[in-house]
PDB file of C-alpha atoms in Angstrom:
ATOM      1  CA  UNK A  17     107.100  57.876 150.546  1.00 50.00           C
ATOM      2  CA  UNK A  18     105.169  56.735 147.625  1.00 48.00           C
ATOM      3  CA  UNK A  19     103.418  60.778 147.441  1.00 50.00           C
ATOM      4  CA  UNK A  20     107.161  61.686 147.021  1.00 50.00           C
ATOM      5  CA  UNK A  21     108.812  59.299 144.246  1.00 46.00           C
ATOM      6  CA  UNK A  22     105.366  60.172 142.612  1.00 44.00           C
ATOM      7  CA  UNK A  23     106.012  64.242 142.611  1.00 47.00           C
ATOM      8  CA  UNK A  24     110.167  63.178 142.042  1.00 44.00           C
ATOM      9  CA  UNK A  25     109.090  61.780 139.092  1.00 45.00           C
ATOM     10  CA  UNK A  26     107.150  64.664 137.448  1.00 46.00           C
ATOM     11  CA  UNK A  27     109.992  67.644 138.907  1.00 44.00           C
ATOM     12  CA  UNK A  28     112.403  64.945 136.610  1.00 46.00           C
ATOM     13  CA  UNK A  29     110.767  64.843 133.114  1.00 44.00           C
ATOM     14  CA  UNK A  30     109.754  68.659 133.792  1.00 44.00           C
ATOM     15  CA  UNK A  31     113.219  69.387 133.475  1.00 43.00           C
ATOM     16  CA  UNK A  32     113.643  66.686 130.655  1.00 40.00           C
ATOM     17  CA  UNK A  33     111.335  68.198 129.141  1.00 39.00           C
ATOM     18  CA  UNK A  34     113.292  71.883 129.595  1.00 39.00           C
ATOM     19  CA  UNK A  35     115.875  70.659 128.322  1.00 41.00           C
ATOM     20  CA  UNK A  36     114.473  69.136 124.954  1.00 41.00           C
ATOM     21  CA  UNK A  37     113.185  72.706 124.547  1.00 43.00           C
ATOM     22  CA  UNK A  38     116.245  74.545 124.871  1.00 44.00           C
ATOM     23  CA  UNK A  39     118.075  71.518 122.557  1.00 41.00           C
ATOM     24  CA  UNK A  40     115.666  72.353 120.367  1.00 44.00           C
ATOM     25  CA  UNK A  41     115.995  76.150 120.642  1.00 50.00           C
ATOM     26  CA  UNK A  42     120.232  75.760 120.094  1.00 59.00           C
ATOM     27  CA  UNK A  43     119.443  75.499 116.352  1.00 84.00           C
ATOM     28  CA  UNK A  44     117.916  77.547 115.862  1.00 91.00           C
ATOM     29  CA  UNK A  45     120.318  79.325 113.125  1.00 96.00           C
ATOM     30  CA  UNK A  46     119.910  83.835 112.595  1.00 98.00           C
ATOM     31  CA  UNK A  47     121.256  86.040 110.234  1.00 98.00           C
ATOM     32  CA  UNK A  48     120.959  89.902 110.895  1.00 98.00           C
ATOM     33  CA  UNK A  49     119.820  92.844 108.079  1.00 98.00           C
ATOM     34  CA  UNK A  50     120.262  95.716 109.308  1.00 97.00           C
ATOM     35  CA  UNK A  51     119.601  99.384 107.005  1.00 95.00           C
ATOM     36  CA  UNK A  52     117.359 101.221 105.179  1.00 93.00           C
ATOM     37  CA  UNK A  53     114.201 102.505 106.902  1.00 90.00           C
ATOM     38  CA  UNK A  54     112.494 102.042 103.336  1.00 92.00           C
ATOM     39  CA  UNK A  55     113.631  98.531 103.027  1.00 95.00           C
ATOM     40  CA  UNK A  56     112.191  97.541 106.678  1.00 95.00           C
ATOM     41  CA  UNK A  57     108.846  97.220 105.884  1.00 95.00           C
ATOM     42  CA  UNK A  58     109.811  94.573 103.810  1.00 97.00           C
ATOM     43  CA  UNK A  59     113.116  93.072 104.606  1.00 97.00           C
ATOM     44  CA  UNK A  60     111.167  93.092 107.787  1.00 97.00           C
ATOM     45  CA  UNK A  61     107.949  90.636 106.578  1.00 97.00           C
ATOM     46  CA  UNK A  62     109.593  88.159 104.113  1.00 98.00           C
ATOM     47  CA  UNK A  63     111.686  87.403 106.746  1.00 98.00           C
ATOM     48  CA  UNK A  64     108.665  86.180 108.351  1.00 97.00           C
ATOM     49  CA  UNK A  65     107.536  84.531 105.655  1.00 97.00           C
ATOM     50  CA  UNK A  66     111.033  82.777 105.685  1.00 98.00           C
ATOM     51  CA  UNK A  67     110.614  81.515 109.431  1.00 97.00           C
ATOM     52  CA  UNK A  68     107.029  80.058 108.975  1.00 97.00           C
ATOM     53  CA  UNK A  69     109.119  78.827 105.816  1.00 96.00           C
ATOM     54  CA  UNK A  70     111.815  77.914 107.162  1.00 96.00           C
ATOM     55  CA  UNK A  71     111.232  76.903 111.148  1.00 96.00           C
ATOM     56  CA  UNK A  72     114.591  77.044 112.433  1.00 96.00           C
ATOM     57  CA  UNK A  73     115.479  79.826 110.836  1.00 98.00           C
ATOM     58  CA  UNK A  74     115.195  83.534 111.755  1.00 98.00           C
ATOM     59  CA  UNK A  75     115.828  87.154 109.893  1.00 98.00           C
ATOM     60  CA  UNK A  76     116.744  89.490 112.591  1.00 98.00           C
ATOM     61  CA  UNK A  77     115.824  92.941 110.716  1.00 98.00           C
ATOM     62  CA  UNK A  78     116.517  96.659 112.573  1.00 95.00           C
ATOM     63  CA  UNK A  79     116.839 100.061 110.754  1.00 91.00           C
ATOM     64  CA  UNK A  80     119.304 102.741 111.426  1.00 90.00           C
ATOM     65  CA  UNK A  81     119.081 104.401 108.136  1.00 90.00           C
ATOM     66  CA  UNK A  82     120.949 103.312 104.712  1.00 93.00           C
ATOM     67  CA  UNK A  83     124.907 104.603 105.840  1.00 93.00           C
ATOM     68  CA  UNK A  84     123.795 102.619 109.271  1.00 94.00           C
ATOM     69  CA  UNK A  85     123.796  99.783 106.608  1.00 96.00           C
ATOM     70  CA  UNK A  86     126.454  99.828 105.278  1.00 97.00           C
ATOM     71  CA  UNK A  87     129.031 100.247 107.150  1.00 97.00           C
ATOM     72  CA  UNK A  88     128.011  97.607 109.252  1.00 98.00           C
ATOM     73  CA  UNK A  89     128.502  95.447 106.992  1.00 98.00           C
ATOM     74  CA  UNK A  90     131.235  97.185 105.052  1.00 98.00           C
ATOM     75  CA  UNK A  91     132.947  95.836 108.704  1.00 97.00           C
ATOM     76  CA  UNK A  92     130.980  92.243 108.375  1.00 97.00           C
ATOM     77  CA  UNK A  93     129.470  93.037 111.676  1.00 98.00           C
ATOM     78  CA  UNK A  94     126.385  91.889 109.985  1.00 98.00           C
ATOM     79  CA  UNK A  95     124.979  89.739 107.009  1.00 98.00           C
ATOM     80  CA  UNK A  96     122.901  91.908 105.038  1.00 98.00           C
ATOM     81  CA  UNK A  97     123.067  95.618 104.716  1.00 98.00           C
ATOM     82  CA  UNK A  98     120.007  97.144 103.593  1.00 97.00           C
ATOM     83  CA  UNK A  99     120.726 100.579 101.434  1.00 97.00           C
ATOM     84  CA  UNK A 100     117.947 102.613  98.865  1.00 94.00           C
ATOM     85  CA  UNK A 101     121.244 103.057  97.434  1.00 95.00           C
ATOM     86  CA  UNK A 102     123.950 101.813  95.169  1.00 97.00           C
ATOM     87  CA  UNK A 103     126.859 101.537  97.884  1.00 97.00           C
ATOM     88  CA  UNK A 104     128.963 103.275  95.084  1.00 97.00           C
ATOM     89  CA  UNK A 105     127.037 106.537  95.792  1.00 94.00           C
ATOM     90  CA  UNK A 106     128.282 107.259  99.708  1.00 93.00           C
ATOM     91  CA  UNK A 107     131.471 108.138 100.787  1.00 92.00           C
ATOM     92  CA  UNK A 108     134.047 106.237 102.414  1.00 95.00           C
ATOM     93  CA  UNK A 109     132.434 102.887 101.318  1.00 97.00           C
ATOM     94  CA  UNK A 110     134.371  99.914  99.039  1.00 97.00           C
ATOM     95  CA  UNK A 111     131.473  98.651  96.462  1.00 97.00           C
ATOM     96  CA  UNK A 112     134.276  96.720  95.329  1.00 97.00           C
ATOM     97  CA  UNK A 113     133.850  94.689  98.619  1.00 97.00           C
ATOM     98  CA  UNK A 114     130.235  94.402  99.104  1.00 98.00           C
ATOM     99  CA  UNK A 115     127.731  92.286  96.570  1.00 98.00           C
ATOM    100  CA  UNK A 116     124.881  94.274  95.435  1.00 98.00           C
ATOM    101  CA  UNK A 117     121.364  92.842  95.429  1.00 98.00           C
ATOM    102  CA  UNK A 118     118.106  94.375  94.441  1.00 97.00           C
ATOM    103  CA  UNK A 119     115.284  92.925  95.916  1.00 97.00           C
ATOM    104  CA  UNK A 120     112.414  95.346  94.471  1.00 98.00           C
ATOM    105  CA  UNK A 121     111.802  99.377  92.895  1.00 97.00           C
ATOM    106  CA  UNK A 122     110.267 102.191  95.560  1.00 96.00           C
ATOM    107  CA  UNK A 123     109.001 106.232  95.032  1.00 97.00           C
ATOM    108  CA  UNK A 124     110.050 108.404  97.038  1.00 97.00           C
ATOM    109  CA  UNK A 125     106.240 111.073  96.937  1.00 98.00           C
ATOM    110  CA  UNK A 126     106.701 114.407  98.391  1.00 98.00           C
ATOM    111  CA  UNK A 127     103.541 114.697 101.409  1.00 98.00           C
ATOM    112  CA  UNK A 128     101.941 117.647 103.288  1.00 98.00           C
ATOM    113  CA  UNK A 129      99.879 118.256 106.231  1.00 98.00           C
ATOM    114  CA  UNK A 130      96.651 118.057 105.088  1.00 98.00           C
ATOM    115  CA  UNK A 131      95.900 121.668 105.836  1.00 96.00           C
ATOM    116  CA  UNK A 132      97.575 123.022 103.081  1.00 98.00           C
ATOM    117  CA  UNK A 133      95.762 123.488  99.371  1.00 98.00           C
ATOM    118  CA  UNK A 134      98.080 122.404  96.294  1.00 98.00           C
ATOM    119  CA  UNK A 135      96.841 119.573  95.141  1.00 98.00           C
ATOM    120  CA  UNK A 136     101.028 118.886  92.382  1.00 98.00           C
ATOM    121  CA  UNK A 137     105.027 120.822  92.598  1.00 98.00           C
ATOM    122  CA  UNK A 138     106.957 120.749  89.699  1.00 98.00           C
ATOM    123  CA  UNK A 139     110.294 118.951  90.353  1.00 97.00           C
ATOM    124  CA  UNK A 140     111.017 122.737  90.116  1.00 98.00           C
ATOM    125  CA  UNK A 141     108.833 124.154  92.905  1.00 98.00           C
ATOM    126  CA  UNK A 142     110.031 121.371  95.421  1.00 98.00           C
ATOM    127  CA  UNK A 143     114.015 122.410  94.470  1.00 98.00           C
ATOM    128  CA  UNK A 144     112.759 125.819  94.813  1.00 98.00           C
ATOM    129  CA  UNK A 145     111.393 124.761  98.467  1.00 98.00           C
ATOM    130  CA  UNK A 146     113.667 122.585  99.856  1.00 98.00           C
ATOM    131  CA  UNK A 147     116.554 124.401  99.213  1.00 98.00           C
ATOM    132  CA  UNK A 148     114.572 127.835 101.145  1.00 98.00           C
ATOM    133  CA  UNK A 149     113.727 130.134  98.221  1.00 98.00           C
ATOM    134  CA  UNK A 150     109.587 129.346  98.828  1.00 98.00           C
ATOM    135  CA  UNK A 151     108.445 129.513 102.621  1.00 98.00           C
ATOM    136  CA  UNK A 152     105.167 129.993 101.419  1.00 98.00           C
ATOM    137  CA  UNK A 153     102.516 128.440 100.173  1.00 98.00           C
ATOM    138  CA  UNK A 154     100.934 130.927  98.684  1.00 98.00           C
ATOM    139  CA  UNK A 155     103.459 131.309  96.544  1.00 98.00           C
ATOM    140  CA  UNK A 156     103.220 127.663  94.726  1.00 98.00           C
ATOM    141  CA  UNK A 157      99.322 128.828  94.442  1.00 97.00           C
ATOM    142  CA  UNK A 158      98.102 127.567  97.926  1.00 98.00           C
ATOM    143  CA  UNK A 159      97.123 130.008 100.853  1.00 98.00           C
ATOM    144  CA  UNK A 160      99.038 132.242 102.721  1.00 98.00           C
ATOM    145  CA  UNK A 161     100.606 129.163 104.930  1.00 98.00           C
ATOM    146  CA  UNK A 162     104.637 129.629 105.907  1.00 98.00           C
ATOM    147  CA  UNK A 163     106.104 126.187 104.621  1.00 98.00           C
ATOM    148  CA  UNK A 164     107.770 124.565 107.194  1.00 98.00           C
ATOM    149  CA  UNK A 165     110.077 121.678 105.776  1.00 98.00           C
ATOM    150  CA  UNK A 166     110.911 118.260 108.234  1.00 98.00           C
ATOM    151  CA  UNK A 167     114.022 116.626 106.198  1.00 97.00           C
ATOM    152  CA  UNK A 168     115.519 113.117 107.385  1.00 94.00           C
ATOM    153  CA  UNK A 169     118.146 112.829 109.076  1.00 92.00           C
ATOM    154  CA  UNK A 170     121.828 112.889 106.999  1.00 87.00           C
ATOM    155  CA  UNK A 171     122.623 109.527 106.040  1.00 83.00           C
ATOM    156  CA  UNK A 172     118.782 108.761 105.112  1.00 89.00           C
ATOM    157  CA  UNK A 173     119.578 106.877 101.785  1.00 90.00           C
ATOM    158  CA  UNK A 174     115.147 108.184 101.001  1.00 92.00           C
ATOM    159  CA  UNK A 175     117.108 111.570 101.546  1.00 94.00           C
ATOM    160  CA  UNK A 176     119.876 111.251  99.245  1.00 92.00           C
ATOM    161  CA  UNK A 177     118.024 109.952  96.638  1.00 92.00           C
ATOM    162  CA  UNK A 178     115.060 112.486  96.891  1.00 95.00           C
ATOM    163  CA  UNK A 179     118.501 114.591  96.699  1.00 95.00           C
ATOM    164  CA  UNK A 180     119.229 112.983  93.729  1.00 94.00           C
ATOM    165  CA  UNK A 181     116.075 113.000  91.395  1.00 95.00           C
ATOM    166  CA  UNK A 182     114.918 116.834  92.463  1.00 97.00           C
ATOM    167  CA  UNK A 183     117.824 118.159  94.533  1.00 96.00           C
ATOM    168  CA  UNK A 184     119.744 118.484  91.518  1.00 92.00           C
ATOM    169  CA  UNK A 185     123.092 120.673  92.523  1.00 93.00           C
ATOM    170  CA  UNK A 186     121.157 122.543  94.769  1.00 97.00           C
ATOM    171  CA  UNK A 187     121.569 121.878  98.706  1.00 96.00           C
ATOM    172  CA  UNK A 188     119.022 121.588 101.054  1.00 97.00           C
ATOM    173  CA  UNK A 189     117.501 124.230 103.581  1.00 97.00           C
ATOM    174  CA  UNK A 190     118.380 124.338 107.230  1.00 95.00           C
ATOM    175  CA  UNK A 191     115.343 122.239 109.363  1.00 96.00           C
ATOM    176  CA  UNK A 192     113.712 120.273 111.614  1.00 96.00           C
ATOM    177  CA  UNK A 193     115.260 116.342 110.848  1.00 96.00           C
ATOM    178  CA  UNK A 194     114.440 112.803 111.506  1.00 93.00           C
ATOM    179  CA  UNK A 195     115.977 109.802 111.745  1.00 87.00           C
ATOM    180  CA  UNK A 196     112.288 107.557 111.769  1.00 87.00           C
ATOM    181  CA  UNK A 197     109.670 107.698 108.094  1.00 91.00           C
ATOM    182  CA  UNK A 198     107.237 107.456 111.616  1.00 92.00           C
ATOM    183  CA  UNK A 199     108.623 110.155 112.979  1.00 95.00           C
ATOM    184  CA  UNK A 200     109.011 112.662 110.755  1.00 97.00           C
ATOM    185  CA  UNK A 201     104.752 111.205 108.713  1.00 97.00           C
ATOM    186  CA  UNK A 202     103.226 112.117 112.670  1.00 98.00           C
ATOM    187  CA  UNK A 203     105.384 115.612 112.444  1.00 98.00           C
ATOM    188  CA  UNK A 204     103.729 116.618 109.492  1.00 98.00           C
ATOM    189  CA  UNK A 205     100.346 115.894 110.911  1.00 98.00           C
ATOM    190  CA  UNK A 206     100.477 118.029 113.471  1.00 98.00           C
ATOM    191  CA  UNK A 207     102.177 120.863 111.973  1.00 98.00           C
ATOM    192  CA  UNK A 208     100.156 123.466 109.581  1.00 98.00           C
ATOM    193  CA  UNK A 209     102.092 124.322 106.290  1.00 98.00           C
ATOM    194  CA  UNK A 210     104.592 121.143 106.630  1.00 98.00           C
ATOM    195  CA  UNK A 211     106.314 119.521 104.303  1.00 98.00           C
ATOM    196  CA  UNK A 212     108.045 116.399 103.399  1.00 98.00           C
ATOM    197  CA  UNK A 213     108.532 112.566 101.951  1.00 98.00           C
ATOM    198  CA  UNK A 214     108.608 109.936 102.408  1.00 96.00           C
ATOM    199  CA  UNK A 215     109.360 105.723 100.657  1.00 95.00           C
ATOM    200  CA  UNK A 216     105.121 104.202  99.589  1.00 96.00           C
ATOM    201  CA  UNK A 217     105.212 101.895 102.137  1.00 94.00           C
ATOM    202  CA  UNK A 218     105.041 104.948 104.667  1.00 95.00           C
ATOM    203  CA  UNK A 219     102.151 106.315 102.431  1.00 96.00           C
ATOM    204  CA  UNK A 220      98.762 106.659 104.557  1.00 96.00           C
ATOM    205  CA  UNK A 221      95.407 108.797 104.800  1.00 96.00           C
ATOM    206  CA  UNK A 222      97.789 110.291 107.900  1.00 98.00           C
ATOM    207  CA  UNK A 223      98.998 112.619 105.491  1.00 98.00           C
ATOM    208  CA  UNK A 224      98.203 114.519 102.275  1.00 98.00           C
ATOM    209  CA  UNK A 225      99.932 113.025  99.300  1.00 98.00           C
ATOM    210  CA  UNK A 226     101.134 116.146  96.994  1.00 98.00           C
ATOM    211  CA  UNK A 227     101.669 115.251  92.684  1.00 98.00           C
ATOM    212  CA  UNK A 228     104.671 115.778  90.613  1.00 98.00           C
ATOM    213  CA  UNK A 229     103.736 118.194  87.204  1.00 96.00           C
ATOM    214  CA  UNK A 230     100.507 117.146  87.776  1.00 97.00           C
ATOM    215  CA  UNK A 231     101.631 113.047  87.338  1.00 98.00           C
ATOM    216  CA  UNK A 232     100.523 110.480  91.040  1.00 97.00           C
ATOM    217  CA  UNK A 233     103.043 108.584  92.427  1.00 97.00           C
ATOM    218  CA  UNK A 234     101.686 104.788  91.999  1.00 96.00           C
ATOM    219  CA  UNK A 235     103.015 101.382  91.335  1.00 96.00           C
ATOM    220  CA  UNK A 236     103.121 101.683  87.439  1.00 97.00           C
ATOM    221  CA  UNK A 237     103.876 105.199  86.901  1.00 98.00           C
ATOM    222  CA  UNK A 238     107.709 103.815  89.109  1.00 97.00           C
ATOM    223  CA  UNK A 239     107.632 100.680  86.410  1.00 97.00           C
ATOM    224  CA  UNK A 240     108.151 102.910  83.338  1.00 97.00           C
ATOM    225  CA  UNK A 241     109.598 106.000  85.087  1.00 97.00           C
ATOM    226  CA  UNK A 242     107.022 107.937  84.674  1.00 98.00           C
ATOM    227  CA  UNK A 243     107.558 108.988  87.765  1.00 98.00           C
ATOM    228  CA  UNK A 244     110.478 110.249  88.251  1.00 96.00           C
ATOM    229  CA  UNK A 245     111.751 110.142  91.893  1.00 97.00           C
ATOM    230  CA  UNK A 246     112.996 106.479  92.593  1.00 97.00           C
ATOM    231  CA  UNK A 247     115.072 103.832  93.982  1.00 96.00           C
ATOM    232  CA  UNK A 248     115.975 100.331  94.354  1.00 97.00           C
ATOM    233  CA  UNK A 249     115.912  98.441  97.518  1.00 97.00           C
ATOM    234  CA  UNK A 250     119.578  97.072  97.883  1.00 98.00           C
ATOM    235  CA  UNK A 251     120.721  94.248  99.897  1.00 98.00           C
ATOM    236  CA  UNK A 252     124.197  94.321 100.470  1.00 98.00           C
ATOM    237  CA  UNK A 253     126.587  90.972 101.056  1.00 98.00           C
ATOM    238  CA  UNK A 254     130.371  91.058 101.868  1.00 98.00           C
ATOM    239  CA  UNK A 255     131.351  89.244  99.182  1.00 97.00           C
ATOM    240  CA  UNK A 256     129.333  86.289  97.594  1.00 97.00           C
ATOM    241  CA  UNK A 257     126.570  85.251 100.056  1.00 98.00           C
ATOM    242  CA  UNK A 258     126.976  81.691 101.618  1.00 97.00           C
ATOM    243  CA  UNK A 259     124.490  79.360 103.510  1.00 97.00           C
ATOM    244  CA  UNK A 260     121.025  80.773 104.970  1.00 98.00           C
ATOM    245  CA  UNK A 261     122.213  83.823 103.437  1.00 98.00           C
ATOM    246  CA  UNK A 262     122.266  83.195 100.451  1.00 98.00           C
ATOM    247  CA  UNK A 263     118.889  81.301 101.309  1.00 98.00           C
ATOM    248  CA  UNK A 264     116.876  84.688 102.167  1.00 98.00           C
ATOM    249  CA  UNK A 265     118.055  86.211  99.029  1.00 98.00           C
ATOM    250  CA  UNK A 266     116.961  83.732  96.929  1.00 98.00           C
ATOM    251  CA  UNK A 267     114.021  83.223  98.809  1.00 98.00           C
ATOM    252  CA  UNK A 268     113.398  87.226  98.214  1.00 98.00           C
ATOM    253  CA  UNK A 269     113.610  86.853  95.195  1.00 97.00           C
ATOM    254  CA  UNK A 270     110.402  84.079  94.542  1.00 97.00           C
ATOM    255  CA  UNK A 271     107.425  84.503  92.776  1.00 96.00           C
ATOM    256  CA  UNK A 272     105.124  84.407  96.406  1.00 95.00           C
ATOM    257  CA  UNK A 273     108.045  87.181  97.591  1.00 97.00           C
ATOM    258  CA  UNK A 274     107.523  89.581  94.912  1.00 96.00           C
ATOM    259  CA  UNK A 275     104.016  88.990  93.784  1.00 94.00           C
ATOM    260  CA  UNK A 276     102.233  88.482  96.887  1.00 93.00           C
ATOM    261  CA  UNK A 277     104.632  90.850  99.505  1.00 95.00           C
ATOM    262  CA  UNK A 278     106.510  93.346  97.680  1.00 96.00           C
ATOM    263  CA  UNK A 279     103.868  93.542  95.872  1.00 93.00           C
ATOM    264  CA  UNK A 280     101.203  94.291  99.149  1.00 94.00           C
ATOM    265  CA  UNK A 281     103.863  96.855 100.615  1.00 95.00           C
ATOM    266  CA  UNK A 282     103.481  99.203  97.605  1.00 95.00           C
ATOM    267  CA  UNK A 283     107.000  98.532  96.194  1.00 97.00           C
ATOM    268  CA  UNK A 284     107.470  97.384  92.610  1.00 97.00           C
ATOM    269  CA  UNK A 285     108.495  94.235  91.511  1.00 96.00           C
ATOM    270  CA  UNK A 286     112.518  94.559  89.734  1.00 94.00           C
ATOM    271  CA  UNK A 287     110.791  92.509  87.267  1.00 94.00           C
ATOM    272  CA  UNK A 288     108.029  94.381  86.154  1.00 96.00           C
ATOM    273  CA  UNK A 289     110.796  97.846  86.262  1.00 97.00           C
ATOM    274  CA  UNK A 290     111.095  99.253  82.233  1.00 97.00           C
ATOM    275  CA  UNK A 291     113.475 101.602  83.072  1.00 97.00           C
ATOM    276  CA  UNK A 292     117.118 100.766  84.991  1.00 97.00           C
ATOM    277  CA  UNK A 293     119.054 103.505  87.042  1.00 96.00           C
ATOM    278  CA  UNK A 294     122.904 103.206  87.367  1.00 96.00           C
ATOM    279  CA  UNK A 295     124.188 104.835  90.520  1.00 94.00           C
ATOM    280  CA  UNK A 296     125.351 108.208  88.411  1.00 94.00           C
ATOM    281  CA  UNK A 297     121.339 108.217  87.732  1.00 93.00           C
ATOM    282  CA  UNK A 298     121.190 107.907  84.484  1.00 95.00           C
ATOM    283  CA  UNK A 299     117.822 105.713  83.593  1.00 96.00           C
ATOM    284  CA  UNK A 300     117.365 104.091  80.455  1.00 97.00           C
ATOM    285  CA  UNK A 301     115.188 101.010  79.267  1.00 97.00           C
ATOM    286  CA  UNK A 302     115.142  97.892  80.469  1.00 94.00           C
ATOM    287  CA  UNK A 303     116.316  95.609  77.334  1.00 83.00           C
ATOM    288  CA  UNK A 304     113.972  92.496  77.434  1.00 70.00           C
ATOM    289  CA  UNK A 305     116.733  90.605  77.887  1.00 60.00           C
ATOM    290  CA  UNK A 306     117.843  91.825  81.196  1.00 56.00           C
ATOM    291  CA  UNK A 307     114.469  91.164  82.419  1.00 53.00           C
TER     292      UNK A 307
END
């Protein structure tokens, strides 16, 4: 009898602990940020740091592309819509209903398979390649090797940013398209003669990074606009941010995130940008008072 009472007491204690745990987890607050794959690594790591400092608050970060982020935030389906573009640049988005929070700048960089014997291209040559006018690397100083274009899918902010800064009035040639930056990098790695483009945080040594006009894609060169192919990372809210969403957006602009996480992942802190770009693509110097 005594053993049964001890066992029953143990079961009751276990139940109390389980219920206590459930009660504690119910106090957790969650916000969801969806959209740009270029912004995703930054928002994810910042979210992890935010949760370390705020254990009962969790940031759920998902990709899907800029188009998805803007449409989801416009519908009010998420708390934050991540975008590589200004909302004004996307069709069917009412930018007047959204509030823009620019958290960083990011370079878009042409990449090629390591078999390609070209180190630098001009903007004009990039345009000719991606529009299909140039189809062999020997036409731009490389070896006799067919060029295989790997493009991001329509709706990608990375694609739109690259298109705005490189393509001008030219259209992309028909080519293989991929939703994922990681998949683009993998296919370029596996395909002789392949070319594509990535946001700087996705660069690694599996592919070859090209210079443009003999300029290297570095943080410093983005800051001073010597590297011309770049965009902002925008976190959009529907109306003014409130509660935990406001907390997290403020956290994104702290020195801890801007000086450590942003730089670690190869983005550019907003306050370091010496030039600014509007939604029409106009680039002007940043006034000292604007920083």
